Amino acid sequence: MFYRENGQFKSTYRADQQIFPIRQDRTFMLGVLIAAFVLVPLLASNYFLQAIFIPFLILSLAAIGLNILVGYCGQISIGSGAFMAVGAYAAWNFGVRIPATPLVIQILLGGVFATLVGVVFGVPSLRIRGLYLAVTTLAAQFFVDWAFLRIPYFTNYSSSGNVSVPALSAFGLPVQTPVQRYLFVLVFVVVFAVLAKNLVRGAIGRQWMAIRDMDVAASVIGIRPVYAKLTAFAVSSFIIGVAGALWAYIHLGSWEPLAFDLNRSLQLLFIVIIGGLGSIVGSFFGAAFMVLLPVLLTNVPHLFGLSISVDVASHIEHMVFGALIVFFLIVEPHGLARLWSIGKEKLRIWPFPH
Amino acid sequence: MKRSFKLAAAMVAVAGTLLTASLPAAAAEEQFVPLLAYRTGSFAPLGIPWADGKMDYLKLVNERDGGINGVKIVYEECETAYATDRGVECYERLKNSHGGASGFDTQSTGITFALTDKAIVDGFSIETVGYGLSQSADGSVFKWNFPLLGTYWTAADVMIQDIAKKLGGEDKLKGKKIALVYHDSPYGKEPITLLKARAEANGFELLLYPVTAPGVQQKSTWLQVRQSRPDFLLLWSAGIMTPTAIREAQAVGYPRDKMYGIWWASSENDVQDLGEVAKGYNGITIHNSADHGRVHEDLKKHVYDKGQGTDTDGKYVGTIAHTRGMMISMLQVEAIRTAQEKYGKGKHMTPEQVRWGFENLNITQERLEELGFAKLMKPVKTSCSNHMGDDWARIIQWNGSKFEIVSDWYQSDKKYVEPLVKELAAKYATEKKLEVRNCEG
């Protein structure tokens, strides 16, 4: 009907190579961006901003990072919570020890340190793969948990091991009200999503995918596994580290290592699997699924005037969540992103399906 | 394209109004108390009776007294599972419901930390009875925090006092070894600051044994305990960690009567399945939460006999955790009542007015008699500079089937606690660039 590319001819390489080759997609994306930057801050209540949109955006960012590693390069990691923690604590340490560091630089430095740690823990990937690699990334998780709990330097000798950030401001503007914080996070997520999208469709992304599909074949055609794997670890950890710093700074404001424990790693892995391996947009779908579903499941019975006790609701949530994950993966093992692209395919050939 | 976008925008708007419309508009004769709880997760055995107690007391006030001077209490529970991010979500969801939350009892040290920063900006009281940040007792810095009845520092101090008493005087502590086995989280680390100060002043050796959460793996810790043979052992545990620790103590032959559990590690559900194994295990109570008062009879008569109790099995009423939940709600209700005395009886109190109520609590002995808490508590008075009120505590001991009160009343030694409160509160104020209020005037 309206989603058809008839008559859209590309006459330059530039036009042929753009991220969204179809005009409808570009318009849609523009609409989404306008909605995200203008409509949401105007319409959404503080609760929606703080409890739904901000965690959704930050988890999407972390999922993009993990997707580069797991989805594009095929290196399974269950240590992403650790890299988030490194990002958060490194950023915080810069803020505390060099108070003149601007906020954005603090957060990016958090990413840089996460990169270093990520590369170190990525080294085993040169020799081992699959489940074995997953277990070594698990070691990263435990090591980082241990370090931030036991080494008092990292928490600036805080008596309880808990750290918190002071009032934030960036470029002379305060980042305090929900709208300001939402916009701050949104800018990060948009910039990183575009960067990630461009990386994965460039030369480096093709190398990652070649390694993922068959590393021996990839090295035969001249791709260096060392370079490809370590860059995947580096880029992925950088993005996850930035997401970790945002999670700590913007979402929590005060945190302990428990905020980045194994559950967070598993949550991110679920987001990537449900959203779709090897898909940037899938990271957003997965994060939305993960953040919105629990909130919906807790609020929906109330909307219909049903009163169920919170523990029952919580248990129902676990059951529904598990069931939905199994259902989705049976129906569409490639995740929500694949459903999305099937939907688009169907629209393009509607009303005459093959 | 355009149409679908409009549709989406309309749907978002409708969803927004639905969510806001489902909450009744603030009525003058209602007062909202949010109830954060963890009824699931690894701390649920403690969280369930605690949450039941909090809700039961609010039901009792509505049933018995018809609310606070006629103002009905409305409440809503939110499940945090002890996770900080879930707690933040609950806070955001509930803070503006029904005309503003009267105060948050977060039930978690981690959530307390996260909300302390937010509450300063938003203006909501954080009530942390017996937990939270110990230095928040200094009201001149922590305007919105109320660690009522006692903190981990006062508890640790009382434990040391009881040990000293058993030894025959504080001078006998010199040269002794006291171990702290703690949950490796902000919760477990809180007492260390005070214990270090005490160790320095009294000349005992402090041994620190962290246990990784959730605390089911403690073998190596207890091998160390067996090796170093501390004279006494303080246990800062929670949930599954407590019974595991007592079992391990039995396994390495550490005498249970030399162990002192913090109040969250000494309620019936921690030890009853162990029975004789835990015999002799000491615990500390906030004020006297192990006893029973007339409020329990009132609760039975006005709530449970009408079939409206929160705890449908009825097996938790009267347990320490449940009673403590009731104490927490009672303090919340009394803060609202105190605020009403200043700002108008029978009216809805704003969060700022409730804060004033928390800061000017004066629960006298007569008031405690009226409330049915006379045997459970000693009088409590708060002020601008003292947000903790009066910290009383007693030691209880498990005799194999129930807890017995074995000590007289204790109060923490101000000589050790107050300098730390001042020092760390001042540090917090500089770090956060907070304005320190002048409490003299």
Tab-separated table of N, CA and C in Angstrom, chain B residues 75-171:
chain	number	residue	atom	x	y	z
B	75	TYR	N	-3.019	2.988	51.141
B	75	TYR	CA	-1.668	2.459	50.993
B	75	TYR	C	-1.594	1.629	49.728
B	76	GLU	N	-0.392	1.487	49.228
B	76	GLU	CA	-0.184	0.645	48.056
B	76	GLU	C	1.178	-0.008	48.192
B	77	GLU	N	1.218	-1.300	47.938
B	77	GLU	CA	2.479	-2.012	48.062
B	77	GLU	C	3.208	-2.042	46.725
B	78	CYS	N	4.515	-2.110	46.793
B	78	CYS	CA	5.292	-2.244	45.564
B	78	CYS	C	6.436	-3.207	45.831
B	79	GLU	N	6.586	-4.151	44.951
B	79	GLU	CA	7.571	-5.215	45.153
B	79	GLU	C	8.942	-4.789	44.613
B	80	THR	N	9.963	-4.836	45.479
B	80	THR	CA	11.299	-4.450	45.026
B	80	THR	C	12.228	-5.641	44.853
B	81	ALA	N	11.902	-6.768	45.482
B	81	ALA	CA	12.796	-7.937	45.468
B	81	ALA	C	14.211	-7.564	45.928
B	82	TYR	N	14.318	-6.509	46.727
B	82	TYR	CA	15.581	-6.019	47.295
B	82	TYR	C	16.510	-5.446	46.227
B	83	ALA	N	16.023	-5.265	45.001
B	83	ALA	CA	16.878	-4.732	43.935
B	83	ALA	C	16.741	-3.214	43.888
B	84	THR	N	17.894	-2.530	43.791
B	84	THR	CA	17.871	-1.068	43.847
B	84	THR	C	17.089	-0.467	42.686
B	85	ASP	N	17.274	-0.991	41.473
B	85	ASP	CA	16.587	-0.356	40.343
B	85	ASP	C	15.078	-0.559	40.429
B	86	ARG	N	14.639	-1.729	40.954
B	86	ARG	CA	13.204	-1.925	41.147
B	86	ARG	C	12.676	-0.945	42.196
B	87	GLY	N	13.487	-0.729	43.236
B	87	GLY	CA	13.081	0.201	44.286
B	87	GLY	C	12.930	1.617	43.760
B	88	VAL	N	13.857	2.003	42.873
B	88	VAL	CA	13.774	3.345	42.277
B	88	VAL	C	12.501	3.456	41.446
B	89	GLU	N	12.182	2.387	40.716
B	89	GLU	CA	10.959	2.397	39.898
B	89	GLU	C	9.737	2.548	40.805
B	90	CYS	N	9.720	1.822	41.915
B	90	CYS	CA	8.591	1.900	42.861
B	90	CYS	C	8.451	3.327	43.398
B	91	TYR	N	9.581	3.911	43.750
B	91	TYR	CA	9.575	5.263	44.295
B	91	TYR	C	8.981	6.233	43.284
B	92	GLU	N	9.450	6.137	42.028
B	92	GLU	CA	8.949	7.044	40.998
B	92	GLU	C	7.456	6.842	40.776
B	93	ARG	N	7.022	5.599	40.852
B	93	ARG	CA	5.614	5.307	40.584
B	93	ARG	C	4.726	5.836	41.697
B	94	LEU	N	5.202	5.706	42.956
B	94	LEU	CA	4.304	5.970	44.075
B	94	LEU	C	4.427	7.370	44.660
B	95	LYS	N	5.518	8.071	44.345
B	95	LYS	CA	5.786	9.288	45.124
B	95	LYS	C	4.674	10.326	45.013
B	96	ASN	N	4.034	10.441	43.850
B	96	ASN	CA	3.019	11.482	43.714
B	96	ASN	C	1.591	10.946	43.737
B	97	SER	N	1.425	9.679	44.074
B	97	SER	CA	0.075	9.119	44.129
B	97	SER	C	-0.713	9.740	45.271
B	98	HIS	N	-2.015	9.816	45.113
B	98	HIS	CA	-2.928	10.220	46.182
B	98	HIS	C	-2.461	11.477	46.919
B	99	GLY	N	-1.950	12.433	46.204
B	99	GLY	CA	-1.574	13.691	46.839
B	99	GLY	C	-0.230	13.669	47.531
B	100	GLY	N	0.615	12.706	47.221
B	100	GLY	CA	1.980	12.740	47.740
B	100	GLY	C	2.236	11.714	48.831
B	101	ALA	N	3.361	11.023	48.707
B	101	ALA	CA	3.695	9.978	49.666
B	101	ALA	C	4.085	10.581	51.008
B	102	SER	N	3.647	9.932	52.088
B	102	SER	CA	3.959	10.442	53.424
B	102	SER	C	5.350	10.071	53.880
B	103	GLY	N	6.018	9.211	53.158
B	103	GLY	CA	7.358	8.799	53.577
B	103	GLY	C	7.635	7.404	53.059
B	104	PHE	N	8.897	7.131	52.791
B	104	PHE	CA	9.255	5.828	52.235
B	104	PHE	C	10.068	5.034	53.240
B	105	ASP	N	9.559	3.860	53.589
B	105	ASP	CA	10.369	2.909	54.339
B	105	ASP	C	10.919	1.959	53.283
B	106	THR	N	12.209	2.124	52.940
B	106	THR	CA	12.715	1.455	51.734
B	106	THR	C	13.000	-0.021	51.948
B	107	GLN	N	13.205	-0.438	53.168
B	107	GLN	CA	13.518	-1.822	53.516
B	107	GLN	C	14.844	-2.318	52.943
B	108	SER	N	15.692	-1.421	52.488
B	108	SER	CA	16.945	-1.895	51.907
B	108	SER	C	17.984	-0.793	51.999
B	109	THR	N	19.193	-1.157	52.388
B	109	THR	CA	20.240	-0.142	52.481
B	109	THR	C	20.559	0.430	51.106
B	110	GLY	N	20.620	-0.436	50.090
B	110	GLY	CA	20.935	0.029	48.741
B	110	GLY	C	19.900	1.013	48.226
B	111	ILE	N	18.614	0.694	48.406
B	111	ILE	CA	17.556	1.595	47.938
B	111	ILE	C	17.601	2.894	48.740
B	112	THR	N	17.929	2.806	50.024
B	112	THR	CA	18.032	4.016	50.834
B	112	THR	C	19.075	4.969	50.251
B	113	PHE	N	20.225	4.408	49.896
B	113	PHE	CA	21.270	5.241	49.306
B	113	PHE	C	20.751	5.918	48.046
B	114	ALA	N	20.125	5.138	47.176
B	114	ALA	CA	19.675	5.687	45.897
B	114	ALA	C	18.597	6.749	46.108
B	115	LEU	N	17.686	6.497	47.054
B	115	LEU	CA	16.571	7.430	47.237
B	115	LEU	C	16.972	8.665	48.029
B	116	THR	N	18.020	8.541	48.856
B	116	THR	CA	18.426	9.692	49.656
B	116	THR	C	18.719	10.889	48.756
B	117	ASP	N	19.428	10.628	47.659
B	117	ASP	CA	19.742	11.725	46.736
B	117	ASP	C	18.495	12.260	46.058
B	118	LYS	N	17.606	11.347	45.673
B	118	LYS	CA	16.412	11.775	44.954
B	118	LYS	C	15.450	12.507	45.873
B	119	ALA	N	15.344	12.026	47.120
B	119	ALA	CA	14.352	12.595	48.034
B	119	ALA	C	14.691	14.025	48.416
B	120	ILE	N	15.994	14.346	48.426
B	120	ILE	CA	16.380	15.721	48.751
B	120	ILE	C	15.806	16.662	47.699
B	121	VAL	N	15.893	16.233	46.427
B	121	VAL	CA	15.400	17.067	45.339
B	121	VAL	C	13.872	17.108	45.326
B	122	ASP	N	13.255	15.917	45.491
B	122	ASP	CA	11.803	15.834	45.355
B	122	ASP	C	11.063	16.230	46.628
B	123	GLY	N	11.728	16.080	47.791
B	123	GLY	CA	11.075	16.408	49.051
B	123	GLY	C	10.171	15.310	49.579
B	124	PHE	N	10.736	14.125	49.856
B	124	PHE	CA	9.975	13.063	50.509
B	124	PHE	C	10.808	12.500	51.655
B	125	SER	N	10.144	12.175	52.759
B	125	SER	CA	10.875	11.635	53.900
B	125	SER	C	11.272	10.187	53.643
B	126	ILE	N	12.482	9.841	54.083
B	126	ILE	CA	12.951	8.458	54.019
B	126	ILE	C	13.040	7.965	55.456
B	127	GLU	N	12.169	7.013	55.790
B	127	GLU	CA	12.130	6.501	57.166
B	127	GLU	C	12.852	5.167	57.183
B	128	THR	N	13.979	5.104	57.883
B	128	THR	CA	14.738	3.860	57.914
B	128	THR	C	14.906	3.419	59.355
B	129	VAL	N	13.953	2.647	59.849
B	129	VAL	CA	13.987	2.248	61.257
B	129	VAL	C	14.989	1.114	61.445
B	130	GLY	N	16.132	1.449	62.019
B	130	GLY	CA	17.117	0.422	62.326
B	130	GLY	C	18.010	0.028	61.173
B	131	TYR	N	18.029	0.793	60.104
B	131	TYR	CA	18.956	0.467	59.012
B	131	TYR	C	19.324	1.758	58.282
B	132	GLY	N	19.749	1.663	57.040
B	132	GLY	CA	20.051	2.866	56.264
B	132	GLY	C	21.425	3.420	56.574
B	133	LEU	N	21.596	4.697	56.333
B	133	LEU	CA	22.885	5.337	56.569
B	133	LEU	C	22.968	5.780	58.019
B	134	SER	N	23.979	5.311	58.729
B	134	SER	CA	24.055	5.639	60.142
B	134	SER	C	24.263	7.124	60.373
B	135	GLN	N	25.046	7.775	59.487
B	135	GLN	CA	25.321	9.191	59.718
B	135	GLN	C	24.106	10.071	59.444
B	136	SER	N	23.040	9.505	58.846
B	136	SER	CA	21.875	10.333	58.559
B	136	SER	C	21.119	10.690	59.836
B	137	ALA	N	21.581	10.199	60.983
B	137	ALA	CA	21.007	10.645	62.254
B	137	ALA	C	21.210	12.146	62.447
B	138	ASP	N	22.188	12.705	61.754
B	138	ASP	CA	22.447	14.137	61.859
B	138	ASP	C	21.471	14.896	60.956
B	139	GLY	N	20.417	15.410	61.568
B	139	GLY	CA	19.369	16.071	60.797
B	139	GLY	C	19.778	17.382	60.182
B	140	SER	N	20.873	17.961	60.671
B	140	SER	CA	21.265	19.247	60.096
B	140	SER	C	21.788	19.068	58.678
B	141	VAL	N	22.307	17.879	58.365
B	141	VAL	CA	22.750	17.594	57.007
B	141	VAL	C	21.667	16.840	56.237
B	142	PHE	N	21.138	15.794	56.869
B	142	PHE	CA	20.161	14.931	56.203
B	142	PHE	C	18.752	15.388	56.566
B	143	LYS	N	18.284	16.374	55.819
B	143	LYS	CA	16.994	16.966	56.178
B	143	LYS	C	15.849	15.958	56.025
B	144	TRP	N	15.954	15.044	55.072
B	144	TRP	CA	14.818	14.179	54.729
B	144	TRP	C	14.972	12.751	55.233
B	145	ASN	N	16.083	12.418	55.901
B	145	ASN	CA	16.284	11.039	56.350
B	145	ASN	C	15.974	10.878	57.832
B	146	PHE	N	15.318	9.777	58.179
B	146	PHE	CA	14.980	9.527	59.577
B	146	PHE	C	15.315	8.095	59.962
B	147	PRO	N	16.551	7.855	60.423
B	147	PRO	CA	16.907	6.504	60.877
B	147	PRO	C	16.417	6.307	62.312
B	148	LEU	N	15.108	6.238	62.472
B	148	LEU	CA	14.504	6.268	63.805
B	148	LEU	C	14.892	5.050	64.635
B	149	LEU	N	14.888	5.223	65.925
B	149	LEU	CA	15.056	4.181	66.946
B	149	LEU	C	16.443	3.555	67.029
B	150	GLY	N	17.287	3.741	66.030
B	150	GLY	CA	18.609	3.145	66.134
B	150	GLY	C	19.207	2.903	64.769
B	151	THR	N	20.534	2.817	64.720
B	151	THR	CA	21.224	2.558	63.459
B	151	THR	C	22.158	1.380	63.677
B	152	TYR	N	22.878	0.991	62.636
B	152	TYR	CA	23.817	-0.117	62.790
B	152	TYR	C	24.943	0.246	63.739
B	153	TRP	N	25.250	1.518	63.840
B	153	TRP	CA	26.319	1.912	64.768
B	153	TRP	C	25.852	1.751	66.209
B	154	THR	N	24.619	2.171	66.494
B	154	THR	CA	24.148	2.012	67.875
B	154	THR	C	24.040	0.530	68.212
B	155	ALA	N	23.615	-0.283	67.238
B	155	ALA	CA	23.488	-1.715	67.489
B	155	ALA	C	24.848	-2.322	67.794
B	156	ALA	N	25.852	-1.986	66.978
B	156	ALA	CA	27.187	-2.536	67.196
B	156	ALA	C	27.718	-2.105	68.553
B	157	ASP	N	27.438	-0.861	68.900
B	157	ASP	CA	27.917	-0.353	70.182
B	157	ASP	C	27.278	-1.112	71.343
B	158	VAL	N	25.966	-1.354	71.236
B	158	VAL	CA	25.277	-2.082	72.304
B	158	VAL	C	25.816	-3.501	72.427
B	159	MET	N	26.100	-4.135	71.293
B	159	MET	CA	26.650	-5.498	71.345
B	159	MET	C	27.979	-5.500	72.105
B	160	ILE	N	28.828	-4.506	71.781
B	160	ILE	CA	30.116	-4.433	72.480
B	160	ILE	C	29.884	-4.208	73.976
B	161	GLN	N	28.900	-3.370	74.292
B	161	GLN	CA	28.607	-3.134	75.716
B	161	GLN	C	28.184	-4.414	76.413
B	162	ASP	N	27.341	-5.218	75.728
B	162	ASP	CA	26.880	-6.460	76.348
B	162	ASP	C	28.041	-7.429	76.536
B	163	ILE	N	28.937	-7.453	75.544
B	163	ILE	CA	30.119	-8.319	75.667
B	163	ILE	C	30.957	-7.867	76.863
B	164	ALA	N	31.149	-6.541	76.958
B	164	ALA	CA	31.944	-6.002	78.063
B	164	ALA	C	31.313	-6.370	79.399
B	165	LYS	N	29.996	-6.320	79.446
B	165	LYS	CA	29.296	-6.630	80.693
B	165	LYS	C	29.514	-8.095	81.072
B	166	LYS	N	29.459	-8.968	80.063
B	166	LYS	CA	29.685	-10.388	80.336
B	166	LYS	C	31.095	-10.637	80.842
B	167	LEU	N	32.045	-9.826	80.302
B	167	LEU	CA	33.436	-10.012	80.709
B	167	LEU	C	33.719	-9.362	82.048
B	168	GLY	N	32.844	-8.432	82.436
B	168	GLY	CA	33.039	-7.775	83.718
B	168	GLY	C	33.672	-6.406	83.625
B	169	GLY	N	33.308	-5.649	82.619
B	169	GLY	CA	33.814	-4.284	82.524
B	169	GLY	C	34.498	-3.996	81.205
B	170	GLU	N	34.424	-2.721	80.785
B	170	GLU	CA	34.979	-2.380	79.471
B	170	GLU	C	36.486	-2.566	79.415
B	171	ASP	N	37.162	-2.469	80.558
B	171	ASP	CA	38.613	-2.623	80.545
B	171	ASP	C	39.012	-4.067	80.235
